[in-house]
Amino acid sequence: MSKRTKTLLAALLILALLVGLFFAVKLFMPKESDSSSSQTSSTSVKLVSLSSEELASVQVNRSEGGYTLRQKNGEASIDGLEGLPLDSDRTKSVISQATSMTAKEMVDENPSSLGLYGLDRPSYSLTVTKTDGSAFTLEFGLESSASYGTYVKLSGSNEVYVVYTSDLTSFAYRTEDFVSKKIIPELSANADFKRISYSGTNYPQPLVIEKHNFDEDNDSTYSYFTYAVTSPSLKPVDAESIFTQIDEILETTAQTVLTGNYTDAELAQYGLDQPDARIEVTFSEEFEEDTIFSFLLSFQDNTVYAVCNDVPIIYTLSKADWMSLQYQNAVHRLFLLPSIYDISRATVQTDGKSYRFDVSGEKSENVSYEGRLIDKTAFSKFYQLLIGASHDGNYVPDAQPAGEPLLTITFDYRNDSESDTLQFYDAGVRKLYVAVNGKIEFTMMSSYLEKVQKACEQIINGETPNPDWKV
């Protein structure tokens, strides 16, 4: 056998011995996972372990206030909040944390001084009473920053444990923290907004917005609209805008709960005996009774105090636009919106001239001026301009304009109903008063006047006017 072969065989033999030695050592070494598990089980201590059905009550005693939760037939209640809606997530949290509590470890079996752990004068205590009448009390001391825990011991025992502070969060609640901040119950998918009304000291006249069928009134003026202000006067509203407000109402939750089962004195203290706004929102559903949500609101500085749905709780709410909606913000911006298919004539009078356009045909395809046909496409643009007059939100119901109107637009209808008239008066710098059928409520930008005057000349001369008067 060559020297090279002998050397190779010796190397293989040494390698085999090393591999065998490695597996022998590994076989007799304790498993790391077993060691870890054993260590964990030997240090953690189950302080409380009972089913939720065994729980009769939980009492938390704190110097700054606590609470007592009682449970009967699976229903939780809080002393002092009888008859009030409760936050079910919070009551469930209390029951969960009070029936199952594991200490991270025992830190002192027989301490020389409980003061080291803040247990000579506990921060708070927890008394758990079971359905069989037995009870026990846990006392809680200082928090340990090193272990993210709180020191705790059973009343009558010297052993001190540390429990993760995150497992004790529900014992920091106050009684009022259990009142539900959810104001609006869930509506079914088939619920349909029907009506909203405003009254109170901020509303000399009630403001009412509701579904309204203008076609049933044979009213061609607002045939496109399905919702209207019906008080203080009949005017269409923009359904999209109103539904935005309604969506905000349905998403309303309380900021804080001030008091439950309030007294008349507390109601007056927050201005709710004579509220700034009383609001009722009605939803209808086929084959079901109407659902009505109600609000009493008082505005003091930047705080909104509220009583909702006749629940005897005073809340604070975040201020929102829907709470103080006014007539001038509710009515549609357009003064009139008659369909071109409903009119028989449109007349414009301005600057001493009168322009009369007669409309006929099943689809209003025939338009004439002084017996001469007008291009239908051009007239459609012109008509858009006429019905595009819109208010600027400046509500002036007591305005008394001087002089004659600068512009008058009259719409006559095929069904021989009364005509509609818009009259525009000088209202000062760059403003016009607008009277709808003789009644002035709003102003608008005066640029509209010049655009209509120019468009009248354009349309009769075969040109197509620009309907956008704000450009």
XYZ file of C-alpha atoms in Angstrom:
471
model
C 0.000 0.000 0.000
C 1.373 3.340 -1.016
C 2.105 6.099 1.437
C -0.491 8.336 -0.253
C -3.225 5.709 0.142
C -2.393 5.188 3.842
C -2.643 8.912 4.465
C -6.096 9.080 2.777
C -7.458 6.153 4.808
C -6.270 7.760 8.050
C -8.018 11.020 7.176
C -11.321 9.220 6.432
C -11.095 7.325 9.746
C -10.593 10.562 11.712
C -13.560 12.201 9.891
C -15.848 9.254 10.739
C -14.847 9.439 14.416
C -15.615 13.210 14.506
C -19.072 12.735 12.910
C -19.926 9.999 15.380
C -18.786 12.117 18.304
C -20.977 15.056 17.052
C -24.165 12.966 16.952
C -23.398 11.374 20.334
C -23.058 14.796 21.974
C -26.209 16.075 20.207
C -28.196 13.034 21.362
C -27.442 13.627 25.033
C -27.818 17.432 24.968
C -31.177 18.770 26.336
C -33.428 20.177 23.605
C -33.499 23.979 23.559
C -37.260 24.173 22.993
C -37.944 21.875 25.923
C -35.719 23.973 28.180
C -37.440 27.174 27.109
C -40.901 25.692 27.606
C -39.964 24.348 31.013
C -38.593 27.717 32.075
C -41.735 29.551 30.914
C -44.118 27.166 32.625
C -42.127 27.349 35.845
C -42.233 31.171 36.045
C -45.686 32.158 34.738
C -48.599 31.808 37.177
C -52.308 31.625 36.369
C -53.865 34.037 38.876
C -57.450 33.922 37.582
C -59.090 31.251 35.465
C -62.858 30.948 35.243
C -65.457 30.875 32.503
C -67.505 33.958 31.697
C -70.627 32.039 32.761
C -69.191 31.769 36.294
C -68.869 35.549 36.617
C -71.510 37.450 38.606
C -69.818 40.837 39.044
C -66.584 42.808 38.716
C -65.963 45.762 41.013
C -63.080 48.156 40.367
C -62.260 50.498 43.245
C -60.155 53.576 42.488
C -59.629 56.770 44.436
C -60.560 58.757 41.295
C -63.569 56.562 40.554
C -64.235 53.052 39.384
C -67.225 50.980 38.352
C -69.210 47.830 39.035
C -70.130 45.509 36.196
C -72.799 42.898 36.798
C -73.712 39.975 34.595
C -76.976 38.063 34.552
C -78.204 35.620 31.934
C -75.357 36.656 29.673
C -76.310 40.354 29.789
C -73.886 42.901 31.242
C -74.910 46.053 33.108
C -73.049 48.857 34.850
C -74.247 50.249 38.184
C -75.547 53.781 37.699
C -76.120 53.372 33.973
C -79.375 51.456 34.151
C -81.442 51.964 31.008
C -78.593 53.552 29.043
C -76.980 52.059 25.914
C -73.621 50.482 26.727
C -70.464 49.971 24.700
C -70.518 46.193 24.278
C -66.854 46.036 23.262
C -65.847 47.551 26.604
C -68.067 45.311 28.729
C -66.713 42.257 26.884
C -63.149 43.465 27.509
C -63.799 43.720 31.260
C -65.288 40.239 31.405
C -62.408 38.785 29.400
C -59.662 40.391 31.497
C -61.375 39.685 34.825
C -61.902 35.978 34.146
C -58.435 35.171 32.783
C -55.264 36.679 34.222
C -51.753 35.253 33.969
C -48.827 36.668 35.957
C -45.546 36.910 34.126
C -43.803 35.657 37.262
C -43.746 35.771 41.036
C -41.297 38.490 42.057
C -41.357 38.106 45.847
C -42.813 35.281 47.902
C -42.650 37.082 51.247
C -41.626 40.745 50.809
C -40.119 42.591 53.745
C -41.973 45.716 52.634
C -45.021 45.927 50.366
C -44.132 49.579 49.835
C -41.372 48.486 47.480
C -44.112 47.469 45.054
C -46.668 50.166 45.866
C -48.875 47.542 47.500
C -48.944 49.108 50.949
C -51.345 51.616 49.405
C -52.663 49.940 46.218
C -53.460 52.120 43.212
C -56.712 50.239 42.790
C -58.317 46.910 43.573
C -60.422 44.427 41.655
C -63.069 42.267 43.331
C -64.470 39.378 41.322
C -67.628 37.664 42.557
C -68.668 34.315 41.139
C -72.177 33.008 40.613
C -71.724 30.608 43.556
C -71.251 33.604 45.889
C -67.513 33.199 46.401
C -65.249 36.187 45.744
C -61.629 37.248 45.660
C -59.830 40.598 45.483
C -56.697 41.567 43.599
C -54.676 44.620 44.656
C -52.533 46.514 42.127
C -49.463 48.615 42.906
C -46.674 50.298 40.972
C -45.828 49.714 37.345
C -42.485 48.122 36.496
C -40.860 49.823 33.512
C -38.363 46.985 33.197
C -41.000 44.293 32.663
C -43.834 46.392 31.148
C -45.887 45.081 34.033
C -47.817 46.033 37.151
C -47.265 44.533 40.589
C -50.256 42.657 41.981
C -51.178 40.422 44.892
C -54.228 38.611 46.128
C -55.823 40.246 49.157
C -54.815 38.318 52.280
C -51.691 36.911 50.633
C -48.092 38.150 50.749
C -46.960 36.810 47.379
C -46.229 39.582 44.861
C -46.574 38.950 41.143
C -46.068 41.055 38.040
C -48.759 41.121 35.345
C -48.432 42.720 31.920
C -50.025 46.176 32.168
C -51.540 45.691 28.703
C -53.720 42.919 30.208
C -55.303 45.377 32.664
C -56.520 48.168 30.345
C -60.238 47.646 30.978
C -59.794 48.283 34.724
C -58.846 51.923 33.996
C -62.352 52.787 32.761
C -64.691 55.102 34.622
C -68.409 54.447 34.890
C -69.278 56.967 32.162
C -66.763 55.357 29.795
C -69.181 52.463 29.338
C -71.915 54.603 27.802
C -72.011 53.925 24.083
C -70.907 56.807 21.872
C -72.738 55.274 18.923
C -75.727 57.516 18.295
C -77.293 56.262 15.083
C -78.434 52.616 14.938
C -77.814 50.678 11.757
C -80.397 51.160 9.013
C -81.405 48.415 6.622
C -80.152 48.594 3.055
C -83.705 49.349 1.892
C -84.154 52.430 4.075
C -84.900 55.548 2.032
C -84.363 59.133 3.159
C -87.767 60.806 3.394
C -87.608 64.024 5.393
C -85.491 66.300 7.601
C -86.849 69.177 9.665
C -85.178 71.971 11.640
C -86.692 74.105 14.375
C -85.463 75.747 17.599
C -84.224 79.202 18.531
C -82.036 79.416 15.387
C -85.099 78.864 13.183
C -87.824 81.543 13.395
C -89.609 79.454 10.767
C -89.192 75.688 10.513
C -86.950 74.456 7.717
C -88.308 71.277 6.131
C -86.745 69.268 3.303
C -88.574 66.221 1.995
C -89.433 64.131 -1.010
C -91.710 66.063 -3.335
C -93.198 65.172 -6.706
C -93.436 68.384 -8.698
C -95.048 66.537 -11.597
C -98.056 65.704 -9.411
C -98.518 69.453 -8.926
C -98.458 69.915 -12.714
C -95.464 72.138 -12.042
C -93.185 72.238 -15.074
C -90.816 74.639 -13.344
C -88.916 72.028 -11.354
C -89.758 68.779 -13.114
C -86.201 67.438 -12.711
C -86.224 67.498 -8.900
C -87.312 64.829 -6.416
C -86.566 66.683 -3.145
C -87.703 70.127 -2.107
C -87.684 72.647 0.676
C -91.362 72.718 1.636
C -91.001 75.210 4.489
C -90.651 78.185 4.706
C -91.441 78.076 0.958
C -91.520 75.517 -1.830
C -88.163 75.358 -3.575
C -86.173 72.485 -5.110
C -83.007 71.221 -3.475
C -79.975 69.501 -4.895
C -80.460 65.846 -3.927
C -76.721 65.107 -4.113
C -75.963 67.899 -1.648
C -78.711 66.781 0.731
C -77.579 63.161 0.646
C -74.067 64.293 1.547
C -75.546 65.928 4.655
C -77.603 62.817 5.455
C -74.533 60.577 5.137
C -72.725 62.815 7.642
C -75.641 62.478 10.063
C -75.603 58.683 9.806
C -71.865 58.633 10.568
C -72.182 60.851 13.645
C -70.688 59.534 16.876
C -70.297 61.301 20.194
C -67.007 62.860 21.209
C -67.701 62.518 24.930
C -70.475 61.480 27.272
C -71.076 64.222 29.833
C -73.830 62.750 31.941
C -76.449 60.034 31.890
C -79.971 60.161 33.330
C -79.585 63.937 33.426
C -81.661 66.308 35.513
C -83.617 69.361 34.327
C -80.918 71.532 35.878
C -78.213 69.785 33.826
C -80.325 70.130 30.687
C -80.557 73.892 31.306
C -76.853 74.108 32.186
C -75.930 73.009 28.656
C -78.651 75.065 26.938
C -80.665 72.032 25.939
C -83.885 73.130 27.638
C -84.212 75.694 24.821
C -82.011 74.183 22.095
C -80.606 76.157 19.205
C -81.711 73.376 16.870
C -84.246 70.567 17.001
C -83.615 68.188 14.127
C -85.636 65.176 13.019
C -84.506 62.870 10.227
C -87.037 60.404 8.827
C -86.354 57.273 6.799
C -89.034 55.139 5.214
C -88.980 51.476 4.330
C -91.545 49.458 2.440
C -93.955 47.575 4.729
C -92.250 49.037 7.814
C -92.919 52.011 10.063
C -90.857 55.134 9.483
C -87.580 55.374 11.407
C -86.983 58.788 12.996
C -83.718 60.065 14.458
C -83.931 63.191 16.617
C -81.382 65.685 17.924
C -81.466 68.545 20.409
C -78.400 70.725 19.855
C -76.910 73.633 21.779
C -73.907 75.551 20.408
C -71.638 77.142 23.020
C -68.312 78.505 21.791
C -66.826 75.628 19.786
C -68.679 72.894 21.652
C -71.870 71.177 20.532
C -73.980 69.722 23.354
C -76.571 67.186 22.283
C -79.370 64.869 23.315
C -80.059 62.244 20.671
C -83.024 59.980 20.004
C -84.572 60.799 23.403
C -81.850 58.752 25.120
C -81.293 60.380 28.551
C -77.636 61.216 27.889
C -75.940 64.553 27.230
C -73.171 64.172 24.654
C -70.680 66.478 23.021
C -70.418 66.229 19.229
C -67.987 67.492 16.621
C -69.428 70.525 14.848
C -70.672 69.732 11.329
C -72.461 71.644 8.566
C -75.655 69.594 8.823
C -76.258 70.839 12.364
C -76.898 74.431 11.293
C -78.294 74.105 7.782
C -80.240 77.203 6.736
C -82.786 77.848 3.984
C -80.342 79.827 1.821
C -77.875 76.940 1.886
C -80.513 74.317 1.204
C -82.368 75.649 -1.844
C -81.012 74.855 -5.291
C -78.740 77.489 -6.817
C -80.824 77.716 -9.992
C -83.841 80.026 -9.757
C -85.915 78.100 -12.319
C -85.355 74.930 -14.295
C -88.244 74.403 -16.729
C -87.764 71.645 -19.287
C -87.372 72.810 -22.863
C -89.932 70.150 -23.791
C -92.571 71.810 -21.605
C -92.365 75.394 -22.802
C -94.310 76.988 -25.650
C -92.529 80.334 -25.504
C -89.530 82.054 -23.962
C -89.562 85.859 -23.865
C -86.654 88.127 -22.971
C -87.180 91.849 -22.303
C -84.176 94.076 -21.748
C -82.779 97.468 -22.717
C -86.091 98.483 -24.270
C -86.221 95.423 -26.561
C -88.377 92.308 -26.518
C -87.248 88.932 -27.899
C -89.978 86.295 -28.196
C -89.112 82.730 -29.154
C -91.944 80.301 -29.940
C -91.273 76.606 -29.387
C -93.309 73.750 -30.904
C -93.033 70.158 -32.049
C -93.103 66.892 -30.101
C -89.440 67.249 -29.213
C -89.383 71.060 -29.278
C -87.602 70.834 -32.595
C -89.238 73.955 -34.016
C -88.105 77.338 -32.689
C -89.071 80.609 -34.361
C -88.435 84.294 -33.849
C -90.809 86.729 -35.553
C -91.896 83.920 -37.868
C -88.315 82.984 -38.803
C -86.916 79.553 -37.851
C -84.009 79.493 -35.394
C -81.360 76.766 -35.417
C -82.362 74.237 -32.740
C -78.778 73.597 -31.570
C -78.072 77.299 -31.226
C -81.342 77.828 -29.350
C -80.504 74.957 -26.967
C -77.340 76.825 -25.956
C -79.310 80.027 -25.588
C -81.910 78.240 -23.476
C -79.188 76.835 -21.205
C -78.094 80.411 -20.579
C -81.634 81.540 -19.721
C -82.224 78.797 -17.151
C -78.646 79.045 -15.845
C -79.379 82.072 -13.645
C -78.254 81.090 -10.139
C -78.116 82.865 -6.792
C -74.924 83.637 -4.880
C -76.192 82.582 -1.438
C -76.861 86.173 -0.355
C -80.320 85.904 1.225
C -82.203 89.239 1.049
C -85.926 88.514 1.590
C -86.608 92.107 2.701
C -85.011 93.788 -0.327
C -86.906 96.687 -1.923
C -85.301 97.432 -5.299
C -85.737 100.837 -6.944
C -86.735 101.379 -10.551
C -87.841 99.020 -13.281
C -86.299 95.606 -13.909
C -83.181 95.604 -16.085
C -84.067 92.176 -17.470
C -87.225 90.056 -17.531
C -87.381 86.429 -18.669
C -90.775 84.758 -19.024
C -91.492 81.068 -19.664
C -94.925 80.054 -21.008
C -95.968 76.400 -20.920
C -97.766 74.072 -23.292
C -100.141 72.817 -20.624
C -101.580 76.352 -20.315
C -100.442 76.572 -16.691
C -99.363 79.904 -15.282
C -96.144 81.287 -16.694
C -92.929 81.718 -14.673
C -91.087 85.029 -14.626
C -87.617 86.094 -13.557
C -87.037 89.820 -12.997
C -83.583 91.286 -12.429
C -83.025 94.612 -10.620
C -79.945 96.683 -9.875
C -78.555 95.740 -6.432
C -75.452 97.890 -6.363
C -71.899 97.060 -7.316
C -71.831 93.973 -9.569
C -75.033 92.564 -8.055
C -78.610 91.980 -9.201
C -81.731 91.354 -7.153
C -83.714 88.482 -8.634
C -87.478 88.191 -8.252
C -88.998 84.774 -8.963
C -92.650 85.326 -9.864
C -92.526 88.659 -8.053
C -90.737 87.456 -4.876
C -87.158 88.505 -4.121
C -85.026 86.213 -1.953
C -81.496 86.302 -3.387
C -78.949 88.287 -5.361
C -76.683 87.128 -8.179
C -73.699 88.387 -10.180
C -74.534 91.212 -12.586
C -72.388 89.714 -15.376
C -75.421 87.588 -16.251
C -77.265 90.652 -17.574
C -74.645 91.540 -20.177
C -74.278 87.914 -21.314
C -78.035 87.537 -21.905
C -78.249 90.842 -23.786
C -75.372 89.775 -26.032
C -76.822 86.277 -26.532
C -80.204 87.672 -27.650
C -78.532 89.471 -30.532
C -76.360 86.474 -31.358
C -79.240 83.998 -31.596
C -81.378 86.137 -33.888
C -78.364 86.756 -36.130
C -77.644 83.058 -36.614
C -74.813 82.774 -34.132
C -74.472 80.268 -31.276
C -74.093 81.911 -27.851
C -71.961 80.605 -25.001
C -74.262 79.363 -22.203
C -71.576 79.824 -19.525
C -72.242 83.351 -18.289
C -69.628 83.165 -15.503
C -66.699 83.016 -17.936
